[in-house]
Amino acid sequence: MAVRVAVNGYGTIGKRVADAVAKQTDMTLVGVAKTRPSFEARLAVQSGYPLYVAGEGEVAAFEKAHLPTAGRVEDLLRQVDVVIDAAPDKVGRENAKLYAQAGVRAVFQGGEKSDVAEVSFNALANYDAAKGKRTVRVVSCNTTGLVRAAAALTSKWEVEHWEATIVRRGADPTETKKGPINGILPTFQLPSHHGHDVNTVFPQLHISTTAVVVPTTLMHVHVNHVRFARGPTDTAELLDTFRRTPRFHVFEPWEGVDGTPHVLEYARDRGLGRQDMMENALWEHGTRLDGRDATFFQAIHQESIVIPENIDAVRAMFGLAPDAAHSIAQTDRSLGIPPPAGAPA
Ligand code: NAD
């Protein structure tokens, strides 16, 4: 029996999650809920997704736009086993009351504080912790990027300390009222919240983060300095580990990828849909080991990196796969994410 899934909140994350759920053979997308009519609502209808009215939204507004709706979000919740909440930051916590009343399980996003759910989740790091849970929070885009890298490194070695600077995009491409437009804004929260958030998944990891916001909509870039207590012998071994870990993509020097514009051009050209890059993007020439100290850059496509993790979260909650490796492989196949080096064909 396929798990019946609702998506509540149909913006940047919600519409991608809905498309991803629709591609799964062990899940059924029962409907999506949206507060207001928009071109995205029209496209949802054109995709055949039953459309429900969310939050403070009004049925009349959808009728005026000639968009058929199947009811309110409460009607949708009565038909599903789990809802994936993709409402704006902090609204998920409000919505949690609805989900509890309806008796459905829920997946929340990283814009909510960690206590919104029983566990903060990343498929590579703590898949088993979500098994059987009623509420799970998929950590934010930056945290997902850091936690994936931490999962890759700590699976083989021991990290003594990790210092990361997060160069954050100022806004998503459609957030036309946000900035900065021409400036670099240091985040005067020292350390930034990202390291604490990594600790919701890896409580023992000694990590400290700082952040600056820059005028780009494309991606975040992390500048990582990792000191190992027990680590790789050389840069090649470090790179090999990233290449053999799912959801990493390592660009080679000859490819001419000099920054986030080319990373996303690569994503456009390979054509997985939209311009999504769901892997951590690293550079061979942006990764170096010097004694016990590793430095590496990674670029994170904020709009899409958490999409596979939402699918794995549902699979873990409902026991749809025996373990993380099977779930990740199944999700990645369905979404077209290439397998890691050395994976069985
Ligand atoms: P968004 O603003 O693009 O989309 C949110 C959608 O929810 C909008 O369509 C909005 O109209 C709708 N909405 C408003 N109130 C609602 C309600 N009461 N019930 C249901 N829907 C409601 O936001 P987003 O960027 O998709 O972010 C969603 C969540 O994902 C947040 O927690 C965010 O922190 C997290 N997240 C965002 C990104 C990113 O870069 N965009 C990355 C990772 C995680």
XYZ file of C-alpha atoms and ligand atoms in Angstrom:
389
model
C 0.000 0.000 0.000
C 1.429 3.359 -1.020
C 1.656 5.990 1.720
C -0.836 8.807 1.060
C 0.882 12.205 1.164
C -0.363 15.808 1.293
C 1.799 18.881 0.726
C 0.684 21.968 2.647
C 2.329 25.155 1.417
C 3.076 25.312 -2.291
C 5.988 27.702 -2.715
C 9.671 27.144 -3.472
C 9.976 23.956 -1.436
C 6.369 22.705 -1.545
C 6.046 22.575 -5.331
C 9.325 20.685 -5.644
C 8.390 18.254 -2.884
C 5.015 17.634 -4.554
C 6.671 16.807 -7.880
C 9.118 14.505 -6.076
C 6.339 12.677 -4.183
C 4.449 12.213 -7.469
C 7.489 10.354 -8.838
C 7.596 7.761 -6.025
C 6.115 4.301 -6.492
C 5.581 3.799 -2.747
C 3.805 7.132 -2.179
C 0.685 8.771 -3.605
C 0.328 12.535 -3.805
C -3.285 13.044 -2.670
C -3.257 16.834 -3.019
C -1.515 20.126 -2.439
C -2.736 23.080 -0.399
C -2.127 26.707 -1.293
C -3.259 29.940 0.311
C -3.724 32.037 -2.823
C -4.296 31.567 -6.549
C -1.189 32.156 -8.644
C 0.494 30.798 -11.749
C 1.876 28.062 -9.506
C -1.649 27.078 -8.458
C -2.635 26.946 -12.137
C 0.356 24.739 -12.923
C -0.544 22.439 -10.005
C -4.013 21.993 -11.503
C -2.487 21.403 -14.947
C -0.225 18.737 -13.407
C -3.344 16.981 -12.159
C -2.692 17.687 -8.483
C -5.951 18.159 -6.545
C -5.758 21.699 -5.122
C -6.957 22.585 -1.617
C -7.195 25.960 0.089
C -4.644 26.436 2.906
C -4.404 28.704 5.925
C -6.260 31.995 5.701
C -6.892 31.458 1.982
C -10.394 31.924 0.547
C -12.186 29.555 -1.817
C -13.782 32.568 -3.519
C -10.364 33.882 -4.607
C -9.636 30.611 -6.397
C -13.127 30.586 -7.965
C -12.544 34.107 -9.249
C -9.337 32.870 -10.893
C -11.262 29.920 -12.402
C -9.102 27.445 -10.493
C -11.033 24.397 -9.275
C -10.403 23.441 -5.645
C -11.239 20.179 -3.930
C -11.877 21.693 -0.490
C -9.910 23.150 2.395
C -6.707 21.738 3.843
C -8.715 20.061 6.632
C -10.510 17.992 3.945
C -7.156 17.015 2.470
C -5.769 15.966 5.855
C -8.673 13.505 6.315
C -7.456 11.527 3.282
C -3.740 11.166 4.020
C -1.262 9.314 6.220
C 1.283 12.135 6.313
C 1.488 15.818 5.468
C 4.667 17.522 4.333
C 4.471 21.073 5.616
C 6.212 23.611 3.383
C 4.602 26.772 4.724
C 6.778 29.838 5.474
C 9.120 29.925 8.498
C 7.262 29.565 11.806
C 3.888 28.934 10.126
C 4.599 25.206 10.248
C 4.454 25.365 14.026
C 0.936 26.846 13.795
C -0.055 24.222 11.255
C 1.210 21.498 13.610
C -1.969 21.951 15.670
C -4.079 21.135 12.593
C -2.071 18.017 11.916
C -2.344 16.820 15.506
C -6.128 17.375 15.426
C -6.375 15.407 12.173
C -4.202 12.621 13.616
C -1.791 12.650 10.676
C 1.964 12.379 10.788
C 3.912 15.426 9.685
C 7.219 16.397 8.110
C 8.328 19.977 8.823
C 11.028 22.122 7.227
C 14.104 23.823 8.624
C 12.376 27.188 9.075
C 10.820 25.722 12.224
C 12.659 25.371 15.510
C 13.824 21.849 16.205
C 11.236 21.216 18.934
C 8.443 21.295 16.345
C 9.155 17.587 15.775
C 10.453 14.523 17.564
C 13.618 14.433 15.490
C 15.686 16.655 13.176
C 16.546 14.638 10.111
C 19.063 14.048 7.394
C 19.010 10.831 5.393
C 22.785 10.309 5.286
C 23.257 11.128 8.956
C 20.388 9.749 11.040
C 17.844 7.928 8.867
C 17.111 5.375 11.588
C 16.198 8.076 14.109
C 13.093 8.896 12.038
C 11.882 5.308 11.843
C 8.350 5.062 13.184
C 8.241 8.738 14.230
C 5.033 10.780 13.922
C 6.800 14.115 13.419
C 10.123 14.780 11.694
C 11.884 18.024 10.779
C 14.074 18.107 7.681
C 16.861 20.543 8.556
C 17.383 23.731 6.513
C 19.302 24.043 3.258
C 22.581 25.175 4.848
C 22.308 22.639 7.646
C 21.554 19.864 5.154
C 24.713 20.764 3.231
C 26.856 20.775 6.359
C 25.306 17.632 7.818
C 25.764 15.675 4.588
C 29.444 16.635 4.578
C 29.726 15.719 8.254
C 28.107 12.339 7.568
C 30.617 11.679 4.789
C 33.649 12.621 6.908
C 32.613 11.074 10.226
C 31.704 7.784 8.560
C 35.475 7.226 8.114
C 37.348 9.644 10.345
C 37.242 11.560 13.592
C 36.715 15.327 13.466
C 38.379 17.419 16.166
C 36.950 20.776 15.135
C 35.041 22.256 12.193
C 34.865 25.941 11.356
C 32.504 26.939 8.539
C 31.760 30.321 7.009
C 28.451 30.386 5.219
C 28.171 32.806 2.325
C 24.407 33.036 2.089
C 22.320 34.041 -0.896
C 20.388 37.250 -0.162
C 17.064 35.917 -1.426
C 15.491 33.201 -3.559
C 15.010 34.184 -7.221
C 11.315 35.025 -6.730
C 11.753 36.994 -3.485
C 11.693 40.349 -5.263
C 11.246 42.389 -2.079
C 14.343 41.034 -0.273
C 18.031 41.842 -0.496
C 20.781 42.903 -0.044
C 20.941 44.472 -3.502
C 24.498 45.775 -3.317
C 26.303 44.886 -0.127
C 27.680 42.185 2.122
C 25.902 41.807 5.440
C 27.771 40.057 8.262
C 25.431 38.065 10.509
C 26.063 39.531 13.975
C 25.145 36.371 15.768
C 28.397 34.748 16.785
C 28.513 31.882 16.213
C 25.649 31.750 13.685
C 22.722 29.403 14.362
C 23.784 26.922 11.673
C 26.332 25.119 13.841
C 23.749 24.632 16.606
C 21.367 23.287 14.012
C 23.978 20.790 12.817
C 24.157 19.634 16.441
C 20.438 18.745 16.373
C 21.513 15.919 14.043
C 25.151 15.426 15.165
C 25.108 16.348 18.873
C 28.780 15.475 19.412
C 30.261 17.316 16.424
C 32.481 20.229 17.435
C 31.396 22.783 14.851
C 31.281 26.556 14.844
C 29.771 28.667 12.049
C 29.675 32.287 10.949
C 27.637 33.738 8.099
C 27.553 36.641 5.658
C 24.688 37.482 3.312
C 25.570 38.481 -0.257
C 23.603 39.784 -3.246
C 22.967 36.592 -5.197
C 19.885 34.439 -5.631
C 21.673 31.394 -7.005
C 23.239 29.346 -4.213
C 25.008 29.419 -0.850
C 28.736 28.675 -0.615
C 30.323 27.148 2.498
C 33.998 27.669 3.281
C 34.929 24.741 5.509
C 38.022 24.237 7.681
C 38.067 20.830 9.326
C 40.745 19.663 11.752
C 40.806 15.893 12.089
C 41.786 13.965 15.199
C 42.081 10.983 12.850
C 41.736 11.808 9.178
C 42.534 10.995 5.557
C 46.128 10.560 4.435
C 45.932 12.916 1.473
C 43.626 15.129 -0.586
C 42.884 12.311 -3.030
C 41.523 10.128 -0.243
C 39.359 12.977 1.019
C 37.968 13.611 -2.464
C 37.383 9.915 -3.029
C 35.195 9.817 0.067
C 33.041 12.679 -1.174
C 32.772 11.079 -4.626
C 31.659 7.775 -3.109
C 28.972 9.410 -0.956
C 25.472 9.840 -2.416
C 24.347 13.407 -3.116
C 27.811 14.842 -3.713
C 29.057 16.141 -7.021
C 32.746 16.973 -7.413
C 33.691 19.189 -10.355
C 37.127 18.680 -11.916
C 39.415 21.584 -12.892
C 39.121 21.036 -16.676
C 35.332 21.444 -16.526
C 35.674 25.212 -16.181
C 33.215 25.556 -13.301
C 34.516 28.681 -11.591
C 31.593 29.369 -9.259
C 27.852 29.133 -8.666
C 26.803 30.427 -12.132
C 28.480 27.460 -13.820
C 27.211 25.011 -11.201
C 23.670 26.044 -12.042
C 24.400 26.129 -15.770
C 25.499 22.501 -15.405
C 22.234 21.821 -13.567
C 20.230 23.487 -16.344
C 22.045 21.602 -19.068
C 21.642 18.175 -17.502
C 17.920 18.891 -17.318
C 16.600 17.263 -14.144
C 13.782 19.791 -14.051
C 13.818 23.481 -13.135
C 17.523 24.208 -12.630
C 17.840 22.044 -9.589
C 21.112 20.842 -8.114
C 20.144 18.534 -5.274
C 23.709 17.448 -4.538
C 26.401 19.246 -2.518
C 28.622 20.719 -5.239
C 32.360 20.534 -4.496
C 35.434 21.300 -6.529
C 38.468 19.032 -6.813
C 40.622 22.166 -6.967
C 38.650 23.670 -4.045
C 39.494 20.807 -1.693
C 42.819 20.382 0.068
C 44.298 18.420 2.935
C 47.310 19.829 4.744
C 48.399 17.512 7.559
C 45.356 17.162 9.831
C 43.593 20.187 8.312
C 41.154 20.010 5.436
C 39.754 22.992 3.566
C 36.909 22.646 1.100
C 34.306 24.821 -0.564
C 30.839 23.508 -1.241
C 27.936 25.159 -3.038
C 24.387 24.494 -1.936
C 21.326 25.095 -4.111
C 18.946 26.312 -1.440
C 15.760 25.757 -3.453
C 16.270 22.051 -4.075
C 18.812 20.486 -1.715
C 16.243 19.374 0.864
C 13.858 17.761 -1.644
C 15.334 14.226 -1.586
C 15.545 14.376 2.218
C 11.783 15.016 2.458
C 11.140 11.836 0.479
C 13.539 9.826 2.653
C 11.907 11.241 5.792
C 8.534 9.801 4.750
C 10.137 6.488 3.842
C 11.847 6.285 7.242
C 8.701 7.211 9.184
C 6.656 4.491 7.473
C 9.357 1.819 7.236
C 9.146 1.752 3.430
C 12.813 0.860 2.987
C 15.080 -1.428 5.028
C 17.716 1.244 5.607
C 19.101 4.620 4.609
C 21.150 3.294 1.692
C 18.122 1.674 0.029
C 15.929 4.729 0.560
C 18.560 7.156 -0.733
C 19.219 5.022 -3.814
C 15.483 4.724 -4.539
C 14.882 8.454 -4.076
C 17.860 9.435 -6.185
C 16.904 7.075 -9.021
C 13.398 8.523 -9.080
C 14.674 12.109 -9.144
C 17.487 11.481 -11.632
C 20.301 12.266 -9.176
C 23.372 10.362 -10.425
C 24.634 7.545 -8.156
C 27.947 8.004 -6.339
C 31.207 6.611 -7.718
C 31.510 2.879 -7.170
C 27.762 2.298 -6.638
C 26.412 -0.927 -8.182
C 24.803 -0.277 -11.584
P 7.769 30.086 0.200
O 7.399 31.408 0.739
O 8.386 29.999 -1.151
O 6.480 29.141 0.179
C 5.620 29.015 1.268
C 4.209 28.827 0.749
O 3.335 28.575 1.836
C 3.675 30.063 0.016
O 3.066 29.654 -1.191
C 2.646 30.637 1.007
O 1.588 31.298 0.348
C 2.151 29.369 1.687
N 1.503 29.591 2.986
C 1.424 30.727 3.719
N 0.723 30.490 4.860
C 0.355 29.190 4.842
C -0.388 28.366 5.722
N -0.926 28.842 6.867
N -0.553 27.071 5.397
C -0.026 26.560 4.254
N 0.670 27.310 3.377
C 0.852 28.606 3.667
O 8.684 29.396 1.303
P 9.780 28.279 1.063
O 11.041 28.939 0.655
O 9.220 27.194 0.209
O 10.012 27.775 2.559
C 9.183 26.790 3.140
C 9.908 26.159 4.302
O 11.073 25.505 3.793
C 10.416 27.136 5.366
O 10.423 26.489 6.609
C 11.849 27.394 4.932
O 12.688 27.807 5.984
C 12.235 26.016 4.442
N 13.330 26.014 3.491
C 13.431 26.973 2.522
C 14.490 26.955 1.659
C 14.679 28.024 0.630
O 15.795 28.378 0.348
N 13.635 28.533 0.019
C 15.446 25.945 1.748
C 15.297 24.940 2.709
C 14.237 24.996 3.590
